[in-house]
């Protein structure tokens, strides 16, 4: 986005800290409803990140799909559970935690070695849009629509078949 | 997007053949249990469409979508038998682990896209050596390998295989064991060679480690199994280790041997599970090894077919499985990985035990009440199963045309 650098950096840090705090909340809060709402905060911050990166369509899709559908379904499922039973049998450190911390530490180390090595300013595809129809000023949604109808038409049709299969599977499993 | 070459044609022919075999073997089983519904066939056909699109993929998006079509249909197929809690548990485990691994595959694909700027596999092959971000490429490669190893059922991503093989109803297990593995090989080849061929010095050692782990875990844990389907599941894990040994070669010889191995494994597993389906009847699943006690005295022809399948899976000459193993170990030696070939040979010998145990139970134990008896009277199943099993014998001696077809598709004489 075309923001002055200090405001851009401030927004990055602000959204990033919201993201981290939200994800810590998902994992650490004892009440599952609080965790589900923290997840909503995380997904909302991701959506604002997309706006900062000039991907307006993905930001709107993230809000609609992730926050509006997926998070709502998660809260719906969480409400079926009895939250007060969760703290019984809580152990502080298990073998599984040791393995998980090793995996997460190695992932963290590989990420912090990879990120400085990457030339992020070389990745300019979301800021300088593809020039279709010789016009520079096509919006994000129009470009996605054009690509879906030309380059990615086969995947588009395939996605509709996948949806059909998911529907058939869900009905077969869940019907009386 | 959609690539049509000889490799995809071979894999599609055998995927369709295996699906036809599953349909023929499944019919009496489903009729006995009142599960003879249209959804079974519909979901399986959609899964086969996913297999065919996956092996013909020319773009990372198509690989992911073909894989998702196959796996979503498989989740529903595993859960189809709603009355069995074992099926539902297996389906949930498959679904959770499968969703996680699809997410990892997609994450790796996004990293690779970020490093090269293209999704098309042919352009990826050209762009990989010129990429300015090799670390990002290797990072993405690792996550894609997680997705590939999960779909193949290779250790340490193998945890879904025993539960799904045991929990799903036997026709669905046959489908997952045969057609799904052909698709997994196709996906592995497309991603690792057609797409990221230039990174082979990175993925060769990783695949070698995964292969050794698979062969070890598969062969060792299968020894203690008492459930026949679970034992075949762990043997699947070891067979996928051998398939990865062929891929580690990273040359056309290795790919041809790995494809030959995938085809031989698909045909062998249809025989093994087909005999289980033939011996099952209403109220009797024929799942335990103890159910096969004394099968030779009650139904000698089917005991012989099962023995053919077991010997072929073990890799005993002159059956089909032997030459496939030989080719794969030869490919490892050609890649200057003698240690890998020796490990494979040692674990093949260890693996002989559990296959021969089944043969011993069939031929040398007394039959019990409530065990496997006469096979199903369905003639088409008996004829086709016999042809399928005899093919293991014929192809074990006359493997030339099939091997030549596999090698020609990779450009070898």
Coordinates of C-alpha atoms in Angstrom, one line a residue:
Chain A
X1 CA 0.0 0.0 0.0
X2 CA 1.1 3.6 -0.6
X3 CA 1.7 4.6 3.0
X4 CA 4.5 6.7 4.4
X5 CA 7.2 4.4 5.7
X6 CA 6.8 5.1 9.5
X7 CA 3.0 4.4 9.4
X8 CA 3.6 1.3 7.3
X9 CA 6.2 0.0 9.8
X10 CA 4.0 0.9 12.8
X11 CA 1.1 -1.0 11.3
X12 CA 3.3 -4.0 10.6
X13 CA 4.5 -4.1 14.2
X14 CA 1.0 -3.5 15.6
X15 CA -0.7 -6.2 13.5
X16 CA 2.2 -8.6 14.1
X17 CA 1.9 -8.2 17.8
X18 CA -1.8 -8.7 17.7
X19 CA -1.3 -11.8 15.6
X20 CA 1.3 -13.2 18.1
X21 CA -0.8 -12.4 21.2
X22 CA -3.9 -13.9 19.6
X23 CA -2.2 -17.1 18.7
X24 CA -0.7 -17.3 22.2
X25 CA -4.2 -16.8 23.5
X26 CA -5.6 -19.7 21.3
X27 CA -3.0 -22.1 22.7
X28 CA -2.8 -21.0 26.3
X29 CA -6.2 -19.7 27.4
X30 CA -8.1 -22.3 29.5
X31 CA -11.6 -21.5 28.3
X32 CA -12.2 -22.9 24.8
X33 CA -14.6 -20.1 23.9
X34 CA -11.9 -17.5 24.6
X35 CA -9.5 -19.6 22.5
X36 CA -12.0 -19.5 19.6
X37 CA -12.4 -15.8 19.8
X38 CA -8.6 -15.3 19.9
X39 CA -8.5 -17.3 16.7
X40 CA -10.9 -14.8 15.2
X41 CA -8.6 -12.0 16.2
X42 CA -5.6 -13.8 14.5
X43 CA -7.6 -14.3 11.3
X44 CA -8.7 -10.7 11.3
X45 CA -5.1 -9.5 11.7
X46 CA -4.0 -11.7 8.8
X47 CA -6.7 -10.1 6.7
X48 CA -5.4 -6.6 7.6
X49 CA -1.9 -7.8 6.6
X50 CA -3.2 -8.7 3.2
X51 CA -4.6 -5.2 2.8
X52 CA -1.1 -3.8 3.6
X53 CA 0.3 -6.1 0.9
X54 CA -2.0 -4.8 -1.8
X55 CA -4.1 -8.0 -2.0
X56 CA -7.5 -6.6 -1.5
X57 CA -9.4 -9.5 -2.9
X58 CA -7.7 -12.0 -0.6
X59 CA -8.3 -9.7 2.4
X60 CA -12.0 -9.6 1.7
X61 CA -12.0 -13.4 1.0
X62 CA -10.1 -14.0 4.3
X63 CA -12.7 -12.0 6.2
X64 CA -15.7 -13.7 4.6
X65 CA -14.4 -17.3 4.6
X66 CA -12.1 -17.6 7.6
X67 CA -13.7 -15.2 10.1
X68 CA -17.2 -15.4 8.8
X69 CA -17.5 -19.1 8.1
X70 CA -14.7 -21.2 9.6
X71 CA -14.4 -19.3 12.8
X72 CA -18.1 -19.3 13.3
X73 CA -18.2 -23.1 12.7
X74 CA -15.4 -23.5 15.3
X75 CA -17.3 -21.5 17.9
X76 CA -20.4 -23.5 17.0
X77 CA -18.5 -26.8 17.7
X78 CA -16.9 -25.4 20.8
X79 CA -20.3 -24.5 22.3
X80 CA -21.2 -28.2 22.2
X81 CA -18.4 -29.0 24.6
X82 CA -18.5 -28.6 28.3
X83 CA -15.6 -26.2 29.0
X84 CA -15.3 -26.7 32.7
X85 CA -13.9 -30.2 32.4
X86 CA -10.7 -29.2 30.7
X87 CA -8.4 -28.4 33.6
X88 CA -8.7 -31.8 35.2
X89 CA -5.6 -34.0 34.6
X90 CA -3.5 -31.1 33.4
X91 CA 0.2 -32.0 33.4
X92 CA 2.8 -29.4 33.0
X93 CA 5.5 -31.2 30.8
X94 CA 5.2 -34.5 29.0
X95 CA 7.3 -36.5 26.6
X96 CA 5.1 -35.3 23.8
X97 CA 5.9 -31.7 24.8
X98 CA 9.6 -32.5 24.5
X99 CA 9.3 -33.8 20.9
X100 CA 7.0 -30.9 20.0
X101 CA 9.4 -28.3 21.3
X102 CA 12.3 -29.9 19.4
X103 CA 10.2 -29.8 16.2
X104 CA 9.1 -26.2 16.8
X105 CA 12.7 -25.1 17.7
X106 CA 14.1 -26.6 14.5
X107 CA 11.3 -25.0 12.5
X108 CA 12.0 -21.7 14.1
X109 CA 15.8 -22.0 13.4
X110 CA 15.2 -22.9 9.8
X111 CA 12.8 -19.9 9.4
X112 CA 15.2 -17.4 10.9
X113 CA 18.0 -18.6 8.7
X114 CA 15.8 -18.6 5.6
X115 CA 14.1 -15.2 6.1
X116 CA 17.2 -13.0 6.0
X117 CA 18.5 -14.9 3.1
X118 CA 15.5 -14.1 0.9
X119 CA 15.4 -11.1 -1.2
X120 CA 11.9 -10.0 -0.4
X121 CA 12.1 -6.9 -2.6
X122 CA 12.6 -9.3 -5.5
X123 CA 9.1 -10.6 -5.0
X124 CA 7.1 -7.8 -6.6
X125 CA 4.2 -9.7 -8.1
X126 CA 1.6 -8.4 -5.7
X127 CA 2.5 -4.8 -6.1
X128 CA 3.2 -4.6 -9.8
X129 CA 0.2 -6.3 -11.2
X130 CA 0.3 -8.4 -14.3
X131 CA -0.6 -6.3 -17.3
X132 CA -3.6 -7.8 -19.0
X133 CA -5.4 -6.0 -21.8
X134 CA -2.6 -3.4 -21.8
X135 CA -4.2 -1.6 -18.8
X136 CA -2.4 -1.0 -15.6
X137 CA -5.4 -0.1 -13.6
X138 CA -7.3 -3.4 -13.4
X139 CA -8.3 -4.2 -9.9
X140 CA -7.3 -7.4 -8.1
X141 CA -10.7 -9.1 -8.5
X142 CA -10.8 -8.5 -12.2
X143 CA -7.4 -10.0 -12.7
X144 CA -8.3 -13.0 -10.6
X145 CA -11.5 -13.4 -12.7
X146 CA -9.6 -13.2 -15.9
X147 CA -7.0 -15.7 -14.8
X148 CA -9.7 -18.1 -13.6
X149 CA -11.4 -18.0 -16.9
X150 CA -8.3 -18.4 -19.1
X151 CA -5.2 -19.8 -17.5
X152 CA -6.7 -21.6 -14.6
X153 CA -10.0 -22.8 -16.1
X154 CA -9.3 -26.5 -15.6
X155 CA -8.5 -26.1 -11.9
X156 CA -11.7 -24.0 -11.6
X157 CA -13.8 -26.8 -12.9
X158 CA -12.0 -29.3 -10.8
X159 CA -12.7 -27.3 -7.7
X160 CA -16.4 -27.6 -8.4
X161 CA -16.1 -31.3 -8.7
X162 CA -14.2 -31.5 -5.4
X163 CA -17.1 -29.5 -3.8
X164 CA -19.5 -32.0 -5.2
X165 CA -17.5 -34.9 -3.8
X166 CA -17.3 -33.2 -0.4
X167 CA -21.1 -32.8 -0.5
X168 CA -21.7 -36.4 -1.4
X169 CA -19.4 -37.6 1.3
X170 CA -20.9 -35.4 4.0
X171 CA -24.4 -36.5 3.1
X172 CA -23.5 -40.2 3.0
X173 CA -21.8 -40.0 6.3
X174 CA -24.3 -37.9 8.2
X175 CA -27.7 -39.0 6.9
X176 CA -30.1 -41.1 8.9
Chain B
X1 CA -2.0 -27.8 -16.8
X2 CA -2.7 -31.2 -18.1
X3 CA 0.2 -33.3 -19.5
X4 CA -0.2 -36.3 -21.6
X5 CA 2.9 -38.4 -21.8
X6 CA 3.8 -42.1 -21.7
X7 CA 4.3 -42.1 -17.9
X8 CA 0.9 -40.8 -17.2
X9 CA -0.6 -43.2 -19.7
X10 CA 0.9 -46.3 -18.0
X11 CA -0.1 -45.1 -14.6
X12 CA -3.6 -44.4 -15.7
X13 CA -4.0 -47.8 -17.4
X14 CA -3.0 -49.6 -14.2
X15 CA -5.0 -47.3 -12.0
X16 CA -8.1 -48.0 -14.0
X17 CA -7.3 -51.7 -14.1
X18 CA -7.0 -51.8 -10.3
X19 CA -10.2 -49.9 -9.9
X20 CA -12.0 -52.4 -12.1
X21 CA -10.5 -55.2 -10.0
X22 CA -11.7 -53.5 -6.8
X23 CA -15.3 -53.2 -8.3
X24 CA -15.3 -56.9 -9.2
X25 CA -14.0 -58.0 -5.9
X26 CA -16.2 -55.7 -3.9
X27 CA -19.6 -56.7 -5.2
X28 CA -20.3 -59.9 -3.3
X29 CA -18.9 -58.3 -0.1
X30 CA -21.2 -55.3 -0.4
X31 CA -24.2 -57.4 -1.3
X32 CA -23.7 -59.6 1.8
X33 CA -23.6 -56.6 4.1
X34 CA -26.4 -54.6 2.5
X35 CA -23.9 -51.8 1.6
X36 CA -24.5 -52.1 -2.2
X37 CA -25.2 -48.5 -2.7
X38 CA -24.5 -46.0 -5.5
X39 CA -22.3 -43.8 -3.3
X40 CA -19.6 -46.5 -3.0
X41 CA -19.2 -46.6 -6.8
X42 CA -19.6 -42.8 -7.3
X43 CA -17.0 -41.9 -4.7
X44 CA -14.6 -44.5 -6.0
X45 CA -14.9 -43.2 -9.6
X46 CA -14.4 -39.7 -8.4
X47 CA -11.3 -40.8 -6.6
X48 CA -10.0 -42.5 -9.8
X49 CA -10.6 -39.2 -11.7
X50 CA -8.5 -37.6 -9.0
X51 CA -5.8 -40.2 -9.6
X52 CA -5.9 -39.6 -13.3
X53 CA -5.6 -35.9 -13.0
X54 CA -2.8 -36.2 -10.4
X55 CA -0.6 -38.3 -12.6
X56 CA -1.2 -36.0 -15.6
X57 CA -0.6 -32.7 -13.7
X58 CA 1.5 -30.1 -15.3
X59 CA 1.1 -27.4 -12.7
X60 CA 1.4 -27.3 -8.9
X61 CA -2.3 -26.3 -8.7
X62 CA -3.3 -29.4 -10.6
X63 CA -1.2 -31.6 -8.4
X64 CA -2.9 -30.2 -5.3
X65 CA -6.4 -30.4 -6.8
X66 CA -6.0 -33.9 -8.1
X67 CA -4.6 -35.0 -4.7
X68 CA -7.5 -33.3 -2.9
X69 CA -10.1 -35.0 -5.2
X70 CA -8.5 -38.4 -4.4
X71 CA -8.2 -37.9 -0.7
X72 CA -11.6 -36.3 -0.1
X73 CA -13.2 -39.2 -1.8
X74 CA -11.1 -41.6 0.2
X75 CA -12.1 -40.0 3.5
X76 CA -15.7 -40.5 2.6
X77 CA -15.1 -44.0 1.4
X78 CA -13.3 -45.0 4.7
X79 CA -16.2 -43.6 6.7
X80 CA -18.9 -45.2 4.5
X81 CA -19.6 -48.0 6.9
X82 CA -21.3 -45.9 9.6
X83 CA -22.3 -48.8 11.9
X84 CA -18.6 -49.6 12.6
X85 CA -17.0 -47.4 15.1
X86 CA -13.6 -48.7 13.9
X87 CA -14.4 -47.2 10.5
X88 CA -15.3 -43.8 11.9
X89 CA -12.2 -43.7 14.0
X90 CA -10.0 -44.6 11.1
X91 CA -11.7 -42.0 8.9
X92 CA -11.2 -39.2 11.5
X93 CA -7.5 -40.1 11.9
X94 CA -7.1 -40.2 8.1
X95 CA -8.9 -36.9 7.8
X96 CA -7.0 -35.0 10.4
X97 CA -3.5 -36.3 9.4
X98 CA -4.4 -35.9 5.7
X99 CA -5.5 -32.3 6.1
X100 CA -2.4 -31.5 8.0
X101 CA -0.1 -33.0 5.3
X102 CA -2.1 -31.3 2.5
X103 CA -1.5 -28.1 4.4
X104 CA 2.3 -28.8 4.5
X105 CA 2.3 -29.7 0.8
X106 CA 0.6 -26.4 0.0
X107 CA 3.0 -24.5 2.3
X108 CA 6.0 -26.0 0.5
X109 CA 4.4 -25.2 -2.9
X110 CA 3.9 -21.6 -1.9
X111 CA 7.5 -21.3 -0.8
X112 CA 8.7 -22.8 -4.1
X113 CA 6.4 -20.4 -6.0
X114 CA 7.9 -17.5 -4.0
X115 CA 11.4 -18.6 -4.9
X116 CA 10.8 -19.1 -8.6
X117 CA 7.8 -17.1 -9.6
X118 CA 6.0 -19.9 -11.6
X119 CA 3.6 -22.7 -10.8
X120 CA 4.0 -24.6 -14.1
X121 CA 6.2 -27.7 -13.6
X122 CA 8.2 -27.3 -16.8
X123 CA 8.9 -23.7 -16.2
X124 CA 9.8 -24.6 -12.6
X125 CA 12.4 -27.0 -13.9
X126 CA 14.0 -24.2 -15.9
X127 CA 13.7 -21.6 -13.2
X128 CA 15.1 -23.6 -10.2
X129 CA 18.8 -23.4 -11.1
X130 CA 18.5 -19.6 -11.7
X131 CA 16.6 -18.8 -8.5
X132 CA 18.1 -16.1 -6.3
X133 CA 16.7 -17.7 -3.2
X134 CA 18.1 -21.3 -2.8
X135 CA 17.3 -21.5 0.9
X136 CA 13.7 -20.8 0.3
X137 CA 13.6 -23.5 -2.4
X138 CA 15.1 -26.1 -0.1
X139 CA 12.7 -25.0 2.7
X140 CA 9.8 -25.5 0.4
X141 CA 11.1 -28.8 -0.9
X142 CA 11.2 -30.2 2.7
X143 CA 7.5 -29.4 3.2
X144 CA 6.6 -30.9 -0.1
X145 CA 8.5 -34.0 0.8
X146 CA 6.3 -34.2 4.0
X147 CA 3.2 -34.2 1.8
X148 CA 4.6 -36.8 -0.6
X149 CA 5.8 -39.1 2.2
X150 CA 2.4 -38.9 3.9
X151 CA 0.5 -39.9 0.7
X152 CA 2.9 -42.8 0.0
X153 CA 2.7 -43.9 3.6
X154 CA 6.4 -43.7 4.3
X155 CA 7.7 -43.5 7.9
X156 CA 7.8 -41.2 9.9
X157 CA 4.5 -40.1 8.3
X158 CA 3.0 -43.6 8.3
X159 CA 0.7 -43.5 11.3
X160 CA -2.5 -43.4 9.3
X161 CA -1.9 -46.5 7.3
X162 CA -2.4 -49.3 9.9
X163 CA -5.6 -47.7 11.3
X164 CA -7.1 -46.9 7.9
X165 CA -6.3 -50.3 6.4
X166 CA -7.8 -52.1 9.4
X167 CA -10.7 -49.8 10.0
X168 CA -12.0 -49.3 6.5
X169 CA -14.1 -51.9 4.9
X170 CA -11.9 -54.3 2.8
X171 CA -12.9 -53.1 -0.7
X172 CA -11.9 -49.5 0.3
X173 CA -8.7 -50.9 1.7
X174 CA -8.0 -52.6 -1.6
X175 CA -8.5 -49.3 -3.4
X176 CA -6.3 -47.4 -1.1
X177 CA -3.6 -50.0 -1.3
X178 CA -3.5 -50.2 -5.1
X179 CA -4.8 -47.2 -7.0
X180 CA -3.8 -44.7 -4.3
X181 CA -0.2 -45.9 -4.3
X182 CA 0.1 -45.5 -8.0
X183 CA -1.2 -41.9 -7.7
X184 CA 1.3 -41.3 -4.9
X185 CA 4.2 -42.5 -7.1
X186 CA 2.9 -40.2 -9.9
X187 CA 2.8 -37.3 -7.6
X188 CA 6.3 -37.9 -6.2
X189 CA 7.7 -38.2 -9.7
X190 CA 6.0 -35.1 -11.0
X191 CA 7.1 -33.0 -8.0
X192 CA 10.6 -34.3 -7.5
X193 CA 11.7 -34.8 -11.1
X194 CA 9.6 -32.8 -13.5
X195 CA 9.4 -29.9 -11.1
X196 CA 12.4 -29.8 -8.8
X197 CA 14.8 -32.1 -10.7
X198 CA 17.7 -29.8 -10.2
X199 CA 17.4 -30.0 -6.4
X200 CA 18.0 -33.7 -6.5
X201 CA 21.2 -33.5 -4.5
X202 CA 19.0 -32.1 -1.7
X203 CA 16.1 -34.5 -1.8
X204 CA 18.2 -37.7 -2.5
X205 CA 19.6 -38.0 1.1
X206 CA 16.2 -37.1 2.6
X207 CA 14.4 -39.8 0.6
X208 CA 17.1 -42.3 1.5
X209 CA 16.6 -41.6 5.2
X210 CA 12.8 -41.9 4.8
X211 CA 13.2 -45.1 2.8
X212 CA 15.4 -46.8 5.5
X213 CA 13.0 -45.8 8.2
X214 CA 10.1 -47.1 6.3
X215 CA 11.7 -50.4 5.5
X216 CA 12.8 -50.8 9.2
X217 CA 9.5 -49.8 10.8
X218 CA 7.3 -51.6 8.3
X219 CA 9.2 -54.9 8.4
X220 CA 9.8 -55.0 12.1
X221 CA 6.3 -54.0 13.4
X222 CA 4.6 -56.3 10.9
X223 CA 6.2 -59.3 12.7
X224 CA 4.0 -58.9 15.8
X225 CA 0.7 -58.3 14.0
X226 CA -2.2 -60.8 14.4
X227 CA -4.7 -58.9 12.2
X228 CA -4.1 -59.8 8.6
X229 CA -5.1 -56.4 7.2
X230 CA -2.9 -54.6 9.8
X231 CA 0.0 -56.8 8.9
X232 CA -0.5 -56.0 5.2
X233 CA -0.6 -52.3 6.2
X234 CA 2.8 -52.5 7.8
X235 CA 4.1 -54.4 4.9
X236 CA 2.8 -51.6 2.7
X237 CA 4.9 -49.2 4.7
X238 CA 8.0 -51.3 4.0
X239 CA 7.1 -51.6 0.3
X240 CA 6.9 -47.9 0.0
X241 CA 10.4 -47.7 1.5
X242 CA 11.5 -49.9 -1.4
X243 CA 9.8 -47.6 -3.9
X244 CA 11.6 -44.6 -2.4
X245 CA 14.9 -46.5 -2.8
X246 CA 14.1 -46.5 -6.5
X247 CA 13.4 -42.8 -6.5
X248 CA 16.6 -42.0 -4.7
X249 CA 18.5 -42.9 -7.8
X250 CA 17.2 -39.7 -9.4
X251 CA 17.9 -40.9 -12.9
X252 CA 15.6 -42.5 -15.5
X253 CA 16.7 -46.0 -14.5
X254 CA 15.6 -45.3 -10.9
X255 CA 12.3 -43.9 -12.0
X256 CA 11.5 -46.8 -14.3
X257 CA 12.3 -49.3 -11.5
X258 CA 10.2 -47.3 -9.0
X259 CA 7.3 -47.2 -11.4
X260 CA 7.7 -51.0 -12.1
X261 CA 7.7 -51.5 -8.3
X262 CA 4.5 -49.4 -7.8
X263 CA 2.7 -51.4 -10.5
X264 CA 3.8 -54.7 -9.1
X265 CA 2.8 -53.7 -5.6
X266 CA -0.6 -52.6 -6.8
X267 CA -1.3 -55.9 -8.6
X268 CA 0.0 -57.9 -5.6
X269 CA -2.1 -56.1 -3.1
X270 CA -5.2 -56.6 -5.1
X271 CA -4.6 -60.3 -5.0
X272 CA -4.0 -60.3 -1.3
X273 CA -7.0 -58.3 -0.4
X274 CA -9.1 -60.0 -3.1
X275 CA -8.6 -63.3 -1.4
X276 CA -9.7 -61.8 1.9
X277 CA -12.8 -60.5 0.1
X278 CA -13.4 -63.9 -1.5
X279 CA -13.3 -65.7 1.8
X280 CA -15.5 -63.1 3.7
X281 CA -19.2 -63.9 4.1
X282 CA -22.1 -62.3 5.9
X283 CA -21.0 -61.9 9.6
X284 CA -17.4 -63.0 9.0
X285 CA -14.7 -60.6 8.0
X286 CA -11.7 -62.9 7.6
X287 CA -9.5 -60.2 9.0
X288 CA -7.4 -62.2 11.5
X289 CA -4.5 -64.4 10.5
X290 CA -6.0 -67.1 12.7
X291 CA -9.1 -67.1 10.5
X292 CA -7.0 -68.6 7.7
X293 CA -6.0 -71.6 9.7
X294 CA -6.0 -74.8 7.7
X295 CA -7.3 -73.0 4.6
X296 CA -5.6 -75.6 2.4
X297 CA -7.8 -78.4 3.7
X298 CA -11.0 -76.4 3.1
X299 CA -10.4 -74.3 0.0
X300 CA -7.0 -75.3 -1.5
X301 CA -7.3 -73.1 -4.6
X302 CA -7.7 -69.9 -2.6
X303 CA -5.0 -71.0 -0.2
X304 CA -2.7 -71.3 -3.2
X305 CA -3.7 -67.8 -4.5
X306 CA -3.0 -66.3 -1.1
X307 CA 0.3 -68.2 -1.0
X308 CA 1.2 -66.7 -4.4
X309 CA 0.4 -63.2 -3.1
X310 CA 2.4 -63.7 0.0
X311 CA 5.5 -65.1 -1.8
X312 CA 5.2 -62.3 -4.3
X313 CA 5.0 -59.6 -1.6
X314 CA 8.0 -61.2 0.1
X315 CA 10.0 -61.0 -3.1
X316 CA 10.6 -64.7 -3.7
X317 CA 11.6 -65.7 -7.3
X318 CA 10.2 -66.5 -9.8
X319 CA 7.3 -64.2 -8.8
X320 CA 6.6 -60.7 -9.8
X321 CA 7.7 -59.1 -6.5
X322 CA 11.2 -60.5 -6.8
X323 CA 12.2 -58.8 -10.0
X324 CA 10.7 -55.5 -8.8
X325 CA 12.8 -55.6 -5.7
X326 CA 15.8 -56.6 -7.7
X327 CA 15.4 -53.6 -10.0
X328 CA 15.0 -51.2 -7.2
X329 CA 18.1 -52.4 -5.3
X330 CA 20.0 -52.4 -8.6
X331 CA 19.0 -48.8 -9.0
X332 CA 20.4 -48.0 -5.5
X333 CA 23.7 -49.6 -6.4
X334 CA 23.9 -47.6 -9.6
X335 CA 23.5 -44.5 -7.6
X336 CA 26.5 -45.4 -5.5
X337 CA 24.4 -46.1 -2.4
X338 CA 25.6 -49.7 -1.7
X339 CA 24.6 -49.2 2.0
X340 CA 21.0 -48.5 1.0
X341 CA 20.8 -51.7 -1.2
X342 CA 22.3 -53.8 1.6
X343 CA 19.8 -52.4 4.1
X344 CA 17.0 -53.2 1.7
X345 CA 18.3 -56.7 1.3
X346 CA 18.6 -57.3 5.0
X347 CA 15.1 -56.0 5.7
X348 CA 13.7 -58.1 2.9
X349 CA 15.0 -61.2 4.6
X350 CA 13.6 -60.1 7.9
X351 CA 10.3 -59.4 6.2
X352 CA 10.1 -63.0 4.8
X353 CA 9.0 -64.1 8.3
X354 CA 5.5 -62.6 8.5
X355 CA 4.6 -63.6 4.9
X356 CA 5.8 -67.1 5.4
X357 CA 3.9 -67.2 8.8
X358 CA 0.6 -66.7 6.8
X359 CA 1.6 -69.5 4.5
X360 CA 2.4 -71.8 7.4
X361 CA -0.9 -71.0 9.1
X362 CA -2.8 -71.9 5.9
X363 CA -0.9 -75.1 5.1
X364 CA 0.2 -76.5 8.4
X365 CA -2.4 -75.6 11.0
X366 CA -5.7 -77.4 11.8
X367 CA -8.8 -75.6 10.6
X368 CA -11.0 -74.1 13.3
X369 CA -14.8 -73.5 13.6
X370 CA -15.8 -70.1 12.4
X371 CA -12.7 -69.7 10.3
X372 CA -12.4 -69.2 6.6
X373 CA -14.3 -71.8 4.7
X374 CA -15.6 -72.0 1.1
X375 CA -15.1 -68.9 -0.9
X376 CA -18.0 -66.8 -2.3
X377 CA -19.9 -68.4 -5.1
X378 CA -19.6 -65.4 -7.3
X379 CA -17.9 -66.7 -10.5
X380 CA -16.6 -63.4 -11.9
X381 CA -14.7 -62.8 -8.7
X382 CA -13.2 -66.3 -8.7
X383 CA -12.2 -66.1 -12.3
X384 CA -10.7 -62.6 -12.2
X385 CA -9.0 -63.2 -8.9
X386 CA -7.4 -66.4 -10.3
X387 CA -6.2 -64.5 -13.4
X388 CA -4.9 -61.7 -11.2
X389 CA -2.9 -64.2 -9.1
X390 CA -1.6 -66.1 -12.0
X391 CA -0.5 -62.8 -13.6
X392 CA 1.9 -62.6 -10.6
X393 CA 3.4 -65.9 -11.8
X394 CA 3.4 -65.0 -15.5
X395 CA 4.8 -61.5 -15.0
X396 CA 7.4 -62.9 -12.7
X397 CA 8.8 -64.8 -15.6
X398 CA 7.8 -62.7 -18.5
X399 CA 8.4 -59.2 -17.2
X400 CA 10.1 -57.9 -20.4
X401 CA 7.2 -56.1 -22.1
X402 CA 6.0 -54.3 -19.0
X403 CA 9.5 -53.3 -18.0
X404 CA 10.2 -52.2 -21.6
X405 CA 7.1 -50.0 -21.5
X406 CA 8.1 -48.5 -18.2
X407 CA 11.6 -47.8 -19.4
X408 CA 10.5 -46.3 -22.7
X409 CA 8.3 -43.8 -20.9
X410 CA 11.4 -42.4 -19.2
X411 CA 13.4 -42.3 -22.4
X412 CA 15.5 -45.4 -22.0
X413 CA 15.9 -48.2 -24.5

